[in-house]
Amino acid sequence: MSSQTFSLLSPVSGTVLRLEADAGQTVADDDVVAIVESMKMEIPVEAERAGALLEWRVKEGDAVEEGAVIAVLRLA
Amino acid sequence: MKTVLVANRGAVASRVIRALRKLGLRSVAVYSQADAELPYVAEADVAVALGAGGARDTYLNQDALLQAALAQQCDGVHPGYGFLSENAGFARRVEEAGLVFIGPSPRWIALLGDKIQARDYLAPFGMPMLPSSTELHSVDDLRAAVAQLGLPVLLKPSGGGGGIGMSPIHREDEIESAWTRSASVTAKAFGNGGLYVEKLAARPRHIEFQILADRFGNVRCLFERDCSVQRRRQKVVEESPAGRLPADAVKALVARLEDIFARIGYDVIGTVEMLYDDEMGFSFLEVNTRLQVEHAVTEEVTGVDLVAAQILLAGGARLDAVLADAVQQQGHAIEARIYAEDPVRFYPSCGTLQRYRLPQMPGVRIEAAYREGNQVTPLYDPMLAKIIVHADDRPTAIARLQAALAQTCIEGVKTNIPFVLATLAHDDFLAHRHYTNKH
């Protein structure tokens, strides 16, 4: 198992609307793992690579800046 | 009316305040903490703070808005567009508080706000309709409807807007996934899960018609706008006249809409959104029971101040006292909506407006939401400004809009200006053969 981790960043400033995966879960490349709401739009946050979701760094309702770390994943 | 609460923000709040001032009425603005420095707050005669928070805590907070209106001795409320402009419950509360709601009667907002109800209600009056199903309750209902209508079809929520929850179905094997997707999105977004399907036009154009009406059964239709240029189902470029439409069909529809809306007794202001397809002609999409964002293109070609007319008609003026006998379309107007967003992915872009320079040129009208130094926050919609041009003909109007955009300098957030410029230079737009993708 790889020990390399990577961060999932918010593509926009906004509010975390929904977390769509659980910590510990494995996600595939391009899976939508969270939704950030900004300016009345729901922006999907996709896993850029497949991996295991180690830890959420935000919870639903949190305000996030563009580029903020949303979650930490371990490369599959 | 003497004093009007403007229950909105940004460019439309400025626009309404300007109309109120022209009519000699006092304006009361409301603002959230994030919007305190926006121009409209200073433009109003009085401004009332709504506190911190997003839309729900501020511009959608009915109690706070009514309290502000009563505290400032307002006798009218203008909802603008978006927020509470199509909320029948709010309109009723405004009226029950003894104030004028500057929009259609609440019963029209309630009845026409639901697309299925609106279609069922208007069809017997002769509104042209696309072939469609009744309300669907299961994927089996959807299969039966598809068998009857034939593919392609569009699965839509009955209570929605902005394209949320819509799924096009082109093949049999897409039925199941389309149902699952639309049903779940609709339930989350609108609470009620009502869905229906309609026939999908091959090359649809979004053409809408401006309605003004008094409270005595008189109705005028101030012609059409073409709003076919959209991104993520939000309008970006709008124009009037629409052009490349059979003139007799437009004239006949204007007369038919005036007749239908007079017979039902519709009042104050509204827009009838229609789909136009060369083969199927016009068919009904929905009624927006409010002022539209793109009202300015109609104002430019007709010379009618729609916002002032809306205020006067809501206050009980007769249509013939508000409008000249013969209103004509003169020249060509185009509006571009400038959004704070990435021009490629259309993601919102927030930040401080380090530069916000909008052009001052003849034939160019600016509806600004911000001023230099303001913050663009993720709390509200992404519209930064509207640029509206008016010229003798469409090619001159396009050139004028390109020149205006070239002189527009906005820094600190990304904008969709490159997307608008690419649209204006696109062969299909120039040749006037553009369509609304997957309406």
PDB file of N, CA and C in Angstrom, chain B residues 349-391:
ATOM      1  N   SER B 349     -15.873  33.236  -8.795  1.00  0.00           N
ATOM      2  CA  SER B 349     -14.582  33.776  -8.418  1.00  0.00           C
ATOM      3  C   SER B 349     -14.808  34.924  -7.442  1.00  0.00           C
ATOM      4  N   CYS B 350     -14.234  34.810  -6.256  1.00  0.00           N
ATOM      5  CA  CYS B 350     -14.442  35.830  -5.224  1.00  0.00           C
ATOM      6  C   CYS B 350     -13.169  36.636  -5.034  1.00  0.00           C
ATOM      7  N   GLY B 351     -13.310  37.811  -4.417  1.00  0.00           N
ATOM      8  CA  GLY B 351     -12.132  38.607  -4.128  1.00  0.00           C
ATOM      9  C   GLY B 351     -12.470  40.073  -3.987  1.00  0.00           C
ATOM     10  N   THR B 352     -11.420  40.904  -3.900  1.00  0.00           N
ATOM     11  CA  THR B 352     -11.588  42.350  -3.811  1.00  0.00           C
ATOM     12  C   THR B 352     -11.487  42.944  -5.208  1.00  0.00           C
ATOM     13  N   LEU B 353     -12.395  43.830  -5.548  1.00  0.00           N
ATOM     14  CA  LEU B 353     -12.373  44.459  -6.874  1.00  0.00           C
ATOM     15  C   LEU B 353     -11.303  45.541  -6.878  1.00  0.00           C
ATOM     16  N   GLN B 354     -10.067  45.117  -7.242  1.00  0.00           N
ATOM     17  CA  GLN B 354      -8.979  46.091  -7.254  1.00  0.00           C
ATOM     18  C   GLN B 354      -9.196  47.135  -8.341  1.00  0.00           C
ATOM     19  N   ARG B 355      -9.763  46.697  -9.438  1.00  0.00           N
ATOM     20  CA  ARG B 355     -10.223  47.645 -10.469  1.00  0.00           C
ATOM     21  C   ARG B 355     -11.638  47.279 -10.852  1.00  0.00           C
ATOM     22  N   TYR B 356     -12.448  48.292 -11.071  1.00  0.00           N
ATOM     23  CA  TYR B 356     -13.839  48.067 -11.506  1.00  0.00           C
ATOM     24  C   TYR B 356     -14.196  49.279 -12.354  1.00  0.00           C
ATOM     25  N   ARG B 357     -13.689  49.279 -13.589  1.00  0.00           N
ATOM     26  CA  ARG B 357     -13.885  50.416 -14.491  1.00  0.00           C
ATOM     27  C   ARG B 357     -14.829  49.989 -15.595  1.00  0.00           C
ATOM     28  N   LEU B 358     -15.954  50.631 -15.653  1.00  0.00           N
ATOM     29  CA  LEU B 358     -16.942  50.314 -16.675  1.00  0.00           C
ATOM     30  C   LEU B 358     -17.011  51.469 -17.658  1.00  0.00           C
ATOM     31  N   PRO B 359     -17.268  51.163 -18.937  1.00  0.00           N
ATOM     32  CA  PRO B 359     -17.156  52.193 -19.974  1.00  0.00           C
ATOM     33  C   PRO B 359     -18.271  53.236 -19.890  1.00  0.00           C
ATOM     34  N   GLN B 360     -17.920  54.453 -20.235  1.00  0.00           N
ATOM     35  CA  GLN B 360     -18.921  55.513 -20.430  1.00  0.00           C
ATOM     36  C   GLN B 360     -18.846  55.903 -21.889  1.00  0.00           C
ATOM     37  N   MET B 361     -19.811  55.449 -22.657  1.00  0.00           N
ATOM     38  CA  MET B 361     -19.794  55.675 -24.105  1.00  0.00           C
ATOM     39  C   MET B 361     -21.224  55.940 -24.563  1.00  0.00           C
ATOM     40  N   PRO B 362     -21.387  56.699 -25.651  1.00  0.00           N
ATOM     41  CA  PRO B 362     -22.742  56.905 -26.167  1.00  0.00           C
ATOM     42  C   PRO B 362     -23.344  55.586 -26.632  1.00  0.00           C
ATOM     43  N   GLY B 363     -24.625  55.397 -26.350  1.00  0.00           N
ATOM     44  CA  GLY B 363     -25.302  54.163 -26.759  1.00  0.00           C
ATOM     45  C   GLY B 363     -24.996  52.986 -25.863  1.00  0.00           C
ATOM     46  N   VAL B 364     -24.278  53.227 -24.744  1.00  0.00           N
ATOM     47  CA  VAL B 364     -23.934  52.158 -23.814  1.00  0.00           C
ATOM     48  C   VAL B 364     -24.518  52.494 -22.442  1.00  0.00           C
ATOM     49  N   ARG B 365     -25.264  51.579 -21.905  1.00  0.00           N
ATOM     50  CA  ARG B 365     -25.871  51.771 -20.580  1.00  0.00           C
ATOM     51  C   ARG B 365     -25.270  50.747 -19.624  1.00  0.00           C
ATOM     52  N   ILE B 366     -24.927  51.214 -18.437  1.00  0.00           N
ATOM     53  CA  ILE B 366     -24.293  50.351 -17.442  1.00  0.00           C
ATOM     54  C   ILE B 366     -25.230  50.188 -16.253  1.00  0.00           C
ATOM     55  N   GLU B 367     -25.425  48.964 -15.813  1.00  0.00           N
ATOM     56  CA  GLU B 367     -26.115  48.708 -14.556  1.00  0.00           C
ATOM     57  C   GLU B 367     -25.095  48.023 -13.651  1.00  0.00           C
ATOM     58  N   ALA B 368     -24.517  48.806 -12.747  1.00  0.00           N
ATOM     59  CA  ALA B 368     -23.407  48.316 -11.934  1.00  0.00           C
ATOM     60  C   ALA B 368     -23.907  47.806 -10.588  1.00  0.00           C
ATOM     61  N   ALA B 369     -23.270  46.755 -10.102  1.00  0.00           N
ATOM     62  CA  ALA B 369     -23.614  46.227  -8.789  1.00  0.00           C
ATOM     63  C   ALA B 369     -22.592  46.653  -7.732  1.00  0.00           C
ATOM     64  N   TYR B 370     -21.391  46.974  -8.176  1.00  0.00           N
ATOM     65  CA  TYR B 370     -20.288  47.224  -7.243  1.00  0.00           C
ATOM     66  C   TYR B 370     -19.574  48.525  -7.584  1.00  0.00           C
ATOM     67  N   ARG B 371     -18.623  48.885  -6.741  1.00  0.00           N
ATOM     68  CA  ARG B 371     -17.668  49.929  -7.064  1.00  0.00           C
ATOM     69  C   ARG B 371     -16.275  49.434  -6.696  1.00  0.00           C
ATOM     70  N   GLU B 372     -15.274  50.142  -7.211  1.00  0.00           N
ATOM     71  CA  GLU B 372     -13.895  49.723  -6.975  1.00  0.00           C
ATOM     72  C   GLU B 372     -13.628  49.601  -5.477  1.00  0.00           C
ATOM     73  N   GLY B 373     -12.943  48.539  -5.085  1.00  0.00           N
ATOM     74  CA  GLY B 373     -12.618  48.321  -3.671  1.00  0.00           C
ATOM     75  C   GLY B 373     -13.598  47.410  -2.957  1.00  0.00           C
ATOM     76  N   ASN B 374     -14.799  47.196  -3.547  1.00  0.00           N
ATOM     77  CA  ASN B 374     -15.790  46.311  -2.913  1.00  0.00           C
ATOM     78  C   ASN B 374     -15.302  44.862  -2.922  1.00  0.00           C
ATOM     79  N   GLN B 375     -15.823  44.105  -1.969  1.00  0.00           N
ATOM     80  CA  GLN B 375     -15.573  42.666  -1.904  1.00  0.00           C
ATOM     81  C   GLN B 375     -16.657  41.928  -2.685  1.00  0.00           C
ATOM     82  N   VAL B 376     -16.248  40.952  -3.487  1.00  0.00           N
ATOM     83  CA  VAL B 376     -17.221  40.024  -4.074  1.00  0.00           C
ATOM     84  C   VAL B 376     -17.157  38.756  -3.234  1.00  0.00           C
ATOM     85  N   THR B 377     -18.229  38.451  -2.527  1.00  0.00           N
ATOM     86  CA  THR B 377     -18.238  37.329  -1.586  1.00  0.00           C
ATOM     87  C   THR B 377     -18.965  36.136  -2.205  1.00  0.00           C
ATOM     88  N   PRO B 378     -18.791  34.952  -1.604  1.00  0.00           N
ATOM     89  CA  PRO B 378     -19.524  33.789  -2.135  1.00  0.00           C
ATOM     90  C   PRO B 378     -20.984  33.746  -1.688  1.00  0.00           C
ATOM     91  N   LEU B 379     -21.430  34.766  -0.944  1.00  0.00           N
ATOM     92  CA  LEU B 379     -22.753  34.679  -0.309  1.00  0.00           C
ATOM     93  C   LEU B 379     -23.911  34.814  -1.287  1.00  0.00           C
ATOM     94  N   TYR B 380     -23.740  35.595  -2.340  1.00  0.00           N
ATOM     95  CA  TYR B 380     -24.870  35.899  -3.222  1.00  0.00           C
ATOM     96  C   TYR B 380     -24.529  35.566  -4.666  1.00  0.00           C
ATOM     97  N   ASP B 381     -25.345  36.043  -5.602  1.00  0.00           N
ATOM     98  CA  ASP B 381     -25.148  35.636  -6.994  1.00  0.00           C
ATOM     99  C   ASP B 381     -23.893  36.294  -7.584  1.00  0.00           C
ATOM    100  N   PRO B 382     -23.400  35.751  -8.714  1.00  0.00           N
ATOM    101  CA  PRO B 382     -22.107  36.213  -9.235  1.00  0.00           C
ATOM    102  C   PRO B 382     -22.170  37.431 -10.166  1.00  0.00           C
ATOM    103  N   MET B 383     -23.329  38.078 -10.301  1.00  0.00           N
ATOM    104  CA  MET B 383     -23.400  39.157 -11.293  1.00  0.00           C
ATOM    105  C   MET B 383     -22.685  40.417 -10.818  1.00  0.00           C
ATOM    106  N   LEU B 384     -21.747  40.895 -11.615  1.00  0.00           N
ATOM    107  CA  LEU B 384     -20.969  42.095 -11.285  1.00  0.00           C
ATOM    108  C   LEU B 384     -21.594  43.339 -11.891  1.00  0.00           C
ATOM    109  N   ALA B 385     -22.125  43.213 -13.093  1.00  0.00           N
ATOM    110  CA  ALA B 385     -22.657  44.371 -13.816  1.00  0.00           C
ATOM    111  C   ALA B 385     -23.398  43.877 -15.044  1.00  0.00           C
ATOM    112  N   LYS B 386     -24.228  44.750 -15.604  1.00  0.00           N
ATOM    113  CA  LYS B 386     -24.822  44.476 -16.908  1.00  0.00           C
ATOM    114  C   LYS B 386     -24.414  45.607 -17.832  1.00  0.00           C
ATOM    115  N   ILE B 387     -24.021  45.259 -19.039  1.00  0.00           N
ATOM    116  CA  ILE B 387     -23.681  46.264 -20.042  1.00  0.00           C
ATOM    117  C   ILE B 387     -24.706  46.143 -21.147  1.00  0.00           C
ATOM    118  N   ILE B 388     -25.424  47.223 -21.422  1.00  0.00           N
ATOM    119  CA  ILE B 388     -26.498  47.204 -22.409  1.00  0.00           C
ATOM    120  C   ILE B 388     -26.169  48.218 -23.491  1.00  0.00           C
ATOM    121  N   VAL B 389     -26.249  47.781 -24.743  1.00  0.00           N
ATOM    122  CA  VAL B 389     -26.004  48.705 -25.853  1.00  0.00           C
ATOM    123  C   VAL B 389     -27.258  48.813 -26.703  1.00  0.00           C
ATOM    124  N   HIS B 390     -27.409  49.967 -27.345  1.00  0.00           N
ATOM    125  CA  HIS B 390     -28.537  50.201 -28.243  1.00  0.00           C
ATOM    126  C   HIS B 390     -27.976  50.847 -29.505  1.00  0.00           C
ATOM    127  N   ALA B 391     -28.369  50.330 -30.666  1.00  0.00           N
ATOM    128  CA  ALA B 391     -27.880  50.866 -31.941  1.00  0.00           C
ATOM    129  C   ALA B 391     -28.967  50.697 -32.988  1.00  0.00           C
TER     130      ALA B 391
END
